[in-house]
Coordinates of N, CA and C in Angstrom, one line a residue:
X17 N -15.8 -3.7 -5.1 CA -16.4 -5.0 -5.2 C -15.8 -5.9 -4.1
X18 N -16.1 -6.3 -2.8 CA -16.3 -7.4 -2.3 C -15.8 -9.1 -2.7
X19 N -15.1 -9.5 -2.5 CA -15.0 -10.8 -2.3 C -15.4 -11.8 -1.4
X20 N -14.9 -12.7 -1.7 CA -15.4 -13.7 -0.2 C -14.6 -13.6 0.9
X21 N -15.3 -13.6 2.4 CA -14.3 -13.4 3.3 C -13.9 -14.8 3.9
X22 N -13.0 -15.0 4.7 CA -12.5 -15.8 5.3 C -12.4 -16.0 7.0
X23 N -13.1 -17.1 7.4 CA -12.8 -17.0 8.8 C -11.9 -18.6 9.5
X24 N -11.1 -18.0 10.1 CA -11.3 -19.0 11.2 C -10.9 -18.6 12.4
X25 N -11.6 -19.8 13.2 CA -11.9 -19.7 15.2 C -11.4 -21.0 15.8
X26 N -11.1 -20.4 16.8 CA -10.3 -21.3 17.8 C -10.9 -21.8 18.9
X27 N -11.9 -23.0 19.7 CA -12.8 -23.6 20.8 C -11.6 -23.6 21.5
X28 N -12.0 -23.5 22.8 CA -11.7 -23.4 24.1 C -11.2 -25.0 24.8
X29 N -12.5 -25.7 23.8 CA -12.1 -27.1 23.9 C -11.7 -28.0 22.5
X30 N -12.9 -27.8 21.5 CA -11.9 -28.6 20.1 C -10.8 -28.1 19.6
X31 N -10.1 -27.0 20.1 CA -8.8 -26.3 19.4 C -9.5 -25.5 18.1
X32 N -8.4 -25.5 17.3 CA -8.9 -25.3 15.6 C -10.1 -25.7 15.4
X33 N -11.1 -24.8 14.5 CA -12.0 -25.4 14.3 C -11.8 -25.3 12.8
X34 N -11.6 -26.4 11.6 CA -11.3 -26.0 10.3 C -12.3 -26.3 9.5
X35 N -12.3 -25.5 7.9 CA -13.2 -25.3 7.2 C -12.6 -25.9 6.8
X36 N -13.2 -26.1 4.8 CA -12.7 -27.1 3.7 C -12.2 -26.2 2.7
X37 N -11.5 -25.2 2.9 CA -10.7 -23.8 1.9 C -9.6 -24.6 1.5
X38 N -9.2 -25.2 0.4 CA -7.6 -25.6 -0.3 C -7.4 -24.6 -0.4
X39 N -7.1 -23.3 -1.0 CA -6.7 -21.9 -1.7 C -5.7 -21.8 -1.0
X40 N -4.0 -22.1 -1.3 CA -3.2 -21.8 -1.0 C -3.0 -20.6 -0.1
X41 N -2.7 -20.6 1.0 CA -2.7 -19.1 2.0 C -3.7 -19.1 2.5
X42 N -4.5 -19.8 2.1 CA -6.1 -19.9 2.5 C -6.4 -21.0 3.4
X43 N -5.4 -22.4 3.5 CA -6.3 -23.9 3.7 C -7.0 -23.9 4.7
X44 N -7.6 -24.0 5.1 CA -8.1 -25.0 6.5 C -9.4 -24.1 6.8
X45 N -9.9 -22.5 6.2 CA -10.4 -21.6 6.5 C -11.9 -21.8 6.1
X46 N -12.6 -20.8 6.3 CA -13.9 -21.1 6.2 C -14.7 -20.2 5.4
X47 N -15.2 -20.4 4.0 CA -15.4 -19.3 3.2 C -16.5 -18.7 4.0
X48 N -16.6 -17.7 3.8 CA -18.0 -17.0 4.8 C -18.4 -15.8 2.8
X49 N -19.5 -16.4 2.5 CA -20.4 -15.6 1.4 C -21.1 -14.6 1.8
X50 N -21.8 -14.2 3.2 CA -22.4 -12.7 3.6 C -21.7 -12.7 4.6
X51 N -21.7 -11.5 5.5 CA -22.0 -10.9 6.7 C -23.0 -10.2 7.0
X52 N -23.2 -10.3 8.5 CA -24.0 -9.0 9.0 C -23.9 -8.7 10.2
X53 N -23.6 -7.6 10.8 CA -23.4 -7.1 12.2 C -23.7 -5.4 12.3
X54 N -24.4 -5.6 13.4 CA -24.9 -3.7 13.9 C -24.5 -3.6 15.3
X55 N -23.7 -2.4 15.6 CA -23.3 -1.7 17.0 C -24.3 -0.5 17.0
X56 N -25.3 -0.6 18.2 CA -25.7 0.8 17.9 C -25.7 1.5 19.6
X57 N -25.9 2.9 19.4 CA -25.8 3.7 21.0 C -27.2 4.2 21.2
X58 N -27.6 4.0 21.4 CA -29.2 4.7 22.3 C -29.4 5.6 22.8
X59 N -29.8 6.8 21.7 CA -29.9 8.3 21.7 C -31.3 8.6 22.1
X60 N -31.4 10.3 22.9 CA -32.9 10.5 23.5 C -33.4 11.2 21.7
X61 N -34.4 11.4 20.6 CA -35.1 11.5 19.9 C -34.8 12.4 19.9
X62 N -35.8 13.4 21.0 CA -35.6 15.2 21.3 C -34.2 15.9 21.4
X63 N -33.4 15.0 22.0 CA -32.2 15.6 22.6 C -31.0 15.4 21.9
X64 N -30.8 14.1 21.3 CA -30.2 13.6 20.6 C -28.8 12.9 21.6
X65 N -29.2 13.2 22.7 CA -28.1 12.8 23.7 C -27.9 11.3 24.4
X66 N -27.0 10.3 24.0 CA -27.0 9.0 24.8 C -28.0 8.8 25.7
X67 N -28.8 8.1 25.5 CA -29.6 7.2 26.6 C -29.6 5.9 27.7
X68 N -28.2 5.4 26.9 CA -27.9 4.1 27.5 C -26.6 3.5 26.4
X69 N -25.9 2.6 27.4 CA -24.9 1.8 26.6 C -25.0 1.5 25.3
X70 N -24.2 1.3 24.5 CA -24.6 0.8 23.4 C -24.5 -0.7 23.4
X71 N -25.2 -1.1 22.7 CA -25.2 -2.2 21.9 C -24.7 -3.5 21.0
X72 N -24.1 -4.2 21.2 CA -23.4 -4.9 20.0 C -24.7 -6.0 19.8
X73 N -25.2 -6.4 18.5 CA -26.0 -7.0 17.9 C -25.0 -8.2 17.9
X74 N -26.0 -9.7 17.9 CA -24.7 -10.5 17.0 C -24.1 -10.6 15.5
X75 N -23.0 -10.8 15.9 CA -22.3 -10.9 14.4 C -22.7 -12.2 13.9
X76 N -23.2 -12.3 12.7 CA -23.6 -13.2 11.8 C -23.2 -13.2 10.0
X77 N -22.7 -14.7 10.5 CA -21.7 -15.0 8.9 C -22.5 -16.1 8.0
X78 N -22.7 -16.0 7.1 CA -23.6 -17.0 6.5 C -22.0 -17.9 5.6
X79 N -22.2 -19.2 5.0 CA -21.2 -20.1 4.5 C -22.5 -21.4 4.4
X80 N -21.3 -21.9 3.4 CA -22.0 -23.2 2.5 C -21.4 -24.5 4.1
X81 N -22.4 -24.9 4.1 CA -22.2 -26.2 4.5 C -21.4 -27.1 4.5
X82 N -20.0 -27.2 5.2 CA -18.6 -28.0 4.9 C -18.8 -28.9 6.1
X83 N -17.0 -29.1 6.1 CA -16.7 -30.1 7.1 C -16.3 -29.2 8.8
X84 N -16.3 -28.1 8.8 CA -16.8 -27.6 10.2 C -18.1 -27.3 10.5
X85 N -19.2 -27.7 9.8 CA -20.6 -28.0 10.3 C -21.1 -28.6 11.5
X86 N -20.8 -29.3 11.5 CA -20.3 -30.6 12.9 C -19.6 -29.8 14.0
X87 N -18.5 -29.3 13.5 CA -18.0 -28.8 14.6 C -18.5 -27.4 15.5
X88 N -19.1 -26.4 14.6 CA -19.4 -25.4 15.0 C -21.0 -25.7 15.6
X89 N -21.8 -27.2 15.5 CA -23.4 -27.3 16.0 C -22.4 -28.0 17.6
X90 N -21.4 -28.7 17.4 CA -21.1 -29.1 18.6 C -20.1 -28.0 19.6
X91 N -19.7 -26.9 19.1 CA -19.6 -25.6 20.0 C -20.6 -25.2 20.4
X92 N -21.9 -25.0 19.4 CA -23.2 -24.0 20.0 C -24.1 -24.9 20.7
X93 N -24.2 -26.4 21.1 CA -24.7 -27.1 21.8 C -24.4 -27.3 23.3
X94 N -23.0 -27.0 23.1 CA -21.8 -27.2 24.1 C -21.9 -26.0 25.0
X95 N -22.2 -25.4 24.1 CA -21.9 -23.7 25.4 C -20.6 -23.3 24.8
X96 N -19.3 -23.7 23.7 CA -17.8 -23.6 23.9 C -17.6 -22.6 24.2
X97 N -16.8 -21.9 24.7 CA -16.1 -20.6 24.1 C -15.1 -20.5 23.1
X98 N -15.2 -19.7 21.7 CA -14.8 -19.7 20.8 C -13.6 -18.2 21.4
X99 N -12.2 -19.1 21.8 CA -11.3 -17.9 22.4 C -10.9 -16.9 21.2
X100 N -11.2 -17.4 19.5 CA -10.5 -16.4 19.0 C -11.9 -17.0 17.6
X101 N -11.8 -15.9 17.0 CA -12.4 -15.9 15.6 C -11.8 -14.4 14.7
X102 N -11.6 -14.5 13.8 CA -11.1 -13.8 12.9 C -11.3 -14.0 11.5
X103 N -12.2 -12.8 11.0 CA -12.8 -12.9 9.4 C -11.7 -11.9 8.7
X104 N -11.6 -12.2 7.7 CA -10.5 -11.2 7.1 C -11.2 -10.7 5.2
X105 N -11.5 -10.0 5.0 CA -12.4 -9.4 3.9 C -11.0 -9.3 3.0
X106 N -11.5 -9.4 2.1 CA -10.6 -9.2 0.6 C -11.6 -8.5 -0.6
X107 N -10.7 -7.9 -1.1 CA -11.4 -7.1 -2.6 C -9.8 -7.0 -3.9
X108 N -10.8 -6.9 -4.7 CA -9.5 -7.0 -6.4 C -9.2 -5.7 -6.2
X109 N -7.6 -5.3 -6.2 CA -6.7 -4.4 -6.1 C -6.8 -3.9 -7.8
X110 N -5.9 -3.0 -7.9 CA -6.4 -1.9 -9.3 C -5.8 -2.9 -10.2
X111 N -4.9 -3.3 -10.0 CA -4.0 -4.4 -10.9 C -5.1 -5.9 -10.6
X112 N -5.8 -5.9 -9.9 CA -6.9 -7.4 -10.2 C -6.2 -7.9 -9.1
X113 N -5.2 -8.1 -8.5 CA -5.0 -9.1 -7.6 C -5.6 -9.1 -6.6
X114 N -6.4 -10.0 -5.5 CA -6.8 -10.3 -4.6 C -6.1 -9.5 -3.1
X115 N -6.7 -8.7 -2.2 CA -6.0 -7.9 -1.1 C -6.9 -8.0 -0.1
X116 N -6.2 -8.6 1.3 CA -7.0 -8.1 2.1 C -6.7 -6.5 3.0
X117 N -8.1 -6.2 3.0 CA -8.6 -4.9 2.9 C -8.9 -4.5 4.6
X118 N -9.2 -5.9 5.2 CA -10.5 -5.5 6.4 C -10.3 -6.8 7.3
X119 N -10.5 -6.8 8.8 CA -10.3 -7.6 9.5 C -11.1 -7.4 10.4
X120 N -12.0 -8.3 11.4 CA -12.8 -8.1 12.3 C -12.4 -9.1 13.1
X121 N -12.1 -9.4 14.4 CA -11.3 -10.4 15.7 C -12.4 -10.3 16.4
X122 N -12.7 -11.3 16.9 CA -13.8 -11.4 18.5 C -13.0 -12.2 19.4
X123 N -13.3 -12.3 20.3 CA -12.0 -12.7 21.3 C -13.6 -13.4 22.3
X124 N -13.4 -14.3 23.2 CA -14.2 -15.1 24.3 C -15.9 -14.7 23.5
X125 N -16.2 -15.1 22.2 CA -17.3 -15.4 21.6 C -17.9 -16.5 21.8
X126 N -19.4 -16.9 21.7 CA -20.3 -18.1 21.8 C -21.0 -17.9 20.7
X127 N -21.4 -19.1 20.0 CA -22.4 -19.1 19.0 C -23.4 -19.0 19.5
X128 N -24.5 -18.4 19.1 CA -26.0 -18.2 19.7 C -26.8 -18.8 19.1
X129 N -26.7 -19.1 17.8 CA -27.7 -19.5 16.7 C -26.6 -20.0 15.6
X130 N -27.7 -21.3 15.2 CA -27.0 -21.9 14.3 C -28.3 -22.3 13.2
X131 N -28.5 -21.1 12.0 CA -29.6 -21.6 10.7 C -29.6 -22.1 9.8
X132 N -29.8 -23.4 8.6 CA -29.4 -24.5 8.3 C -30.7 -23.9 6.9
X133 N -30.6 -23.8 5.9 CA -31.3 -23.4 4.9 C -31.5 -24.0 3.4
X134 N -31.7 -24.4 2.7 CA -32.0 -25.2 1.4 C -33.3 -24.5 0.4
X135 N -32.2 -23.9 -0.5 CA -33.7 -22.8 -1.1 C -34.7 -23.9 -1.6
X136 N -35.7 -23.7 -2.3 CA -36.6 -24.6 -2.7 C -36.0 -24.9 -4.6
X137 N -35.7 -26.4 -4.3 CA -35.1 -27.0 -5.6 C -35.4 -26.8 -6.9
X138 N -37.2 -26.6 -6.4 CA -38.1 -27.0 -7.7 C -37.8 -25.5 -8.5
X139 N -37.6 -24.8 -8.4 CA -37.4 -23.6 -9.2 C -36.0 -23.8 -9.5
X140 N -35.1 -23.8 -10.8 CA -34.7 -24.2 -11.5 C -33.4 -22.9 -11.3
X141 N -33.9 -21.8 -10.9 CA -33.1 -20.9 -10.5 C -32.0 -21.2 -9.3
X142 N -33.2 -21.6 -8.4 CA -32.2 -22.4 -7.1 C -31.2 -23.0 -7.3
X143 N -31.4 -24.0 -8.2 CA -30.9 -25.2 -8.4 C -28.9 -25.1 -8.3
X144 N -28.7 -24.0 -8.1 CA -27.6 -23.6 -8.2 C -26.9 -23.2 -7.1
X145 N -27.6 -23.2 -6.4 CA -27.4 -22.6 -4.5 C -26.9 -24.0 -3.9
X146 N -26.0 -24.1 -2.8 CA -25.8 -24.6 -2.5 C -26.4 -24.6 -0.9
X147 N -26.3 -25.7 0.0 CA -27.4 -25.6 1.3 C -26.3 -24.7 2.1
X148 N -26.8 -23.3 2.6 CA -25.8 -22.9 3.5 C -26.4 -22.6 5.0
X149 N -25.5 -22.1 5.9 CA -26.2 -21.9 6.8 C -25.4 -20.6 7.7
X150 N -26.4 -20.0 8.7 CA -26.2 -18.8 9.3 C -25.7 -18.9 10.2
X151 N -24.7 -18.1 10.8 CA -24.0 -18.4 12.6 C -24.0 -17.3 13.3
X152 N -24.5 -17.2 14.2 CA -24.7 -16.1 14.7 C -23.5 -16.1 16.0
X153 N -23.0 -14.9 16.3 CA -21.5 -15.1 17.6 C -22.1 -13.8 18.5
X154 N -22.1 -14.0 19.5 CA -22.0 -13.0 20.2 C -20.8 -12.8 21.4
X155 N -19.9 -12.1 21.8 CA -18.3 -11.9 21.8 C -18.1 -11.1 23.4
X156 N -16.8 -11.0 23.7 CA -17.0 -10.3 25.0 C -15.7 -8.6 24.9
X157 N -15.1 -9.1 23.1 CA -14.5 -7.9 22.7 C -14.1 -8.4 21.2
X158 N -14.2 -7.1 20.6 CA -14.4 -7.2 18.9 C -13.0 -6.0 18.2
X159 N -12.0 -6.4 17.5 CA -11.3 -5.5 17.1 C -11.5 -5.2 15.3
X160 N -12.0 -4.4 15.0 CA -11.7 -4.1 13.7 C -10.9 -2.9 13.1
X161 N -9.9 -3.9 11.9 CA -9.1 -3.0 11.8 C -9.1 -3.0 9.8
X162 N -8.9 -1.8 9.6 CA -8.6 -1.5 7.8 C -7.1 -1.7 8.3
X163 N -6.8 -2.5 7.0 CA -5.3 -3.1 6.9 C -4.4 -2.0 6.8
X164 N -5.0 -1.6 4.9 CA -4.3 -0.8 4.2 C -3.6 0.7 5.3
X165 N -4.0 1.0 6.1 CA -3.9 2.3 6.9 C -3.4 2.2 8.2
X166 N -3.8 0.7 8.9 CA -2.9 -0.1 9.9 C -4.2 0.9 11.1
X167 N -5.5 0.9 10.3 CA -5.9 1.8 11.5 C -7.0 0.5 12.0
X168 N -7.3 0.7 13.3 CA -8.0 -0.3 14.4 C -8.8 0.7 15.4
X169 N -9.8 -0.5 15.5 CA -10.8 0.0 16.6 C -11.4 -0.8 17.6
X170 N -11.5 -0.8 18.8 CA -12.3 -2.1 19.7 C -13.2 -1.9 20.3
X171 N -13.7 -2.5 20.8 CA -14.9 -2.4 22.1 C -14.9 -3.7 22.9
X172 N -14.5 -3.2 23.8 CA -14.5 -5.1 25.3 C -15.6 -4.3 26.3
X173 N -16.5 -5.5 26.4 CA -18.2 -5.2 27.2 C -17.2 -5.2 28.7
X174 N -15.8 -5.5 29.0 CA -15.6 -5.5 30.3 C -15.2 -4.1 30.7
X175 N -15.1 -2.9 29.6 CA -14.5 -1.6 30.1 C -16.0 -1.0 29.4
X176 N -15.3 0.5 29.8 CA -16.5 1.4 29.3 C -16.3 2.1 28.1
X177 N -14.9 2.1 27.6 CA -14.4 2.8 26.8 C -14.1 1.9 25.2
X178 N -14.2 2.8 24.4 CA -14.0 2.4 23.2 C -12.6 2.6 22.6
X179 N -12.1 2.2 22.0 CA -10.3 2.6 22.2 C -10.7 2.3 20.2
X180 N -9.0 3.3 19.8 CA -8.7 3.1 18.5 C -7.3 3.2 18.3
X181 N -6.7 3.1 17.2 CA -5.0 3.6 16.9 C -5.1 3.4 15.8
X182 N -3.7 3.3 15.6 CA -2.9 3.3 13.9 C -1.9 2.3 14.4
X183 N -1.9 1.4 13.2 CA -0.7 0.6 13.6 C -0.1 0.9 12.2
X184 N 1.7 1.1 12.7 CA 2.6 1.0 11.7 C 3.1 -0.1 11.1
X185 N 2.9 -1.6 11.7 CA 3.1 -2.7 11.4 C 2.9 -2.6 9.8
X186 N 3.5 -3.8 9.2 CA 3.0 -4.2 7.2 C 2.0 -4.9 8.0
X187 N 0.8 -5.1 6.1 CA -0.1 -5.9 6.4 C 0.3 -6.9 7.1
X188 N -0.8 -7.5 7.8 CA -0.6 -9.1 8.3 C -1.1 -9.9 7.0
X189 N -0.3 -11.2 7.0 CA -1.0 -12.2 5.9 C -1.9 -13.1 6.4
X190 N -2.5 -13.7 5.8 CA -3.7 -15.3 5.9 C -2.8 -16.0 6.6
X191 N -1.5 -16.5 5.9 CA -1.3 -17.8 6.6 C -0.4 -17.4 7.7
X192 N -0.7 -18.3 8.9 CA -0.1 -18.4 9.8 C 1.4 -18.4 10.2

């Protein structure tokens, strides 16, 4: 089971860009309630053999409408470069406590799209949704790494190669 993940990103020009997270270990961060992101390679059908470079899709985080709203429509207006972003996934450990599990980094990202959404009130189901909205990032290198195992993977559009390891390092924590 999934929890809520956590991001925060750093503008090139506003610095910090901070969410409205109090959760101790947590503050200043930005709940993010979905993700979605696809890397894919472009294989021939018949052959099954690469056709062309692969692909990174953008990464897209959906979140409730806070006080970095403002800030992240005045990066994707701006053009900023977002020098650092970092989501960090958590799930309940066997004993229930809260762990993070998963980390994804983008490094010289731009927001591409910014979707602003309000389900429809009148259905009584809604009424419980909060207005969120969608961000879409597209990045110039992406590191994801599983904690637990210290294992990591990247891809930077400025090489050709995909690189991975193990890190022996302990987990890293939330707060700074």
């Amino acid at each position: 089971m999934a929890l809520n993940a956590y991001m925060r990103l750093t503008g090139q020009t506003q610095g910090e860009i901070k969410g409205s997270v109090t959760q101790a270990g947590r503050e200043d961060s930005i709940m993010v309630v979905e993700f979605h992101h696809e890397v894919e390679s472009p294989v021939d059908a018949a052959s099954g053999l690469p056709t062309g470079k692969r692909q990174h899709k953008p990464l897209v985080v959906t979140k409730e409408i806070d006080k970095s709203t403002p800030l992240l429509l005045n990066a994707l207006t701006n053009n900023e470069n977002i020098t650092e972003m970092e989501l960090r996934f958590w799930q309940p450990s066997r004993s229930g406590q809260e762990i993070q599990y998963y980390t994804i980094e983008l490094k010289n990202a731009r927001i591409v799209n910014i979707g602003q959404e309000m389900l429809n009130n009148q259905y009584p189901e809604n009424m419980r949704h909060q207005v969120r909205e969608q961000i879409a990032f597209v990045y110039q290198k992406i590191i994801w790494t599983f904690e637990d195992a210290g294992i990591t993977a990247e891809d930077n559009w400025g090489t050709r190669s995909v690189t991975s390891s193990v890190r022996n390092s302990p987990l890293h924590r939330f707060s700074k």
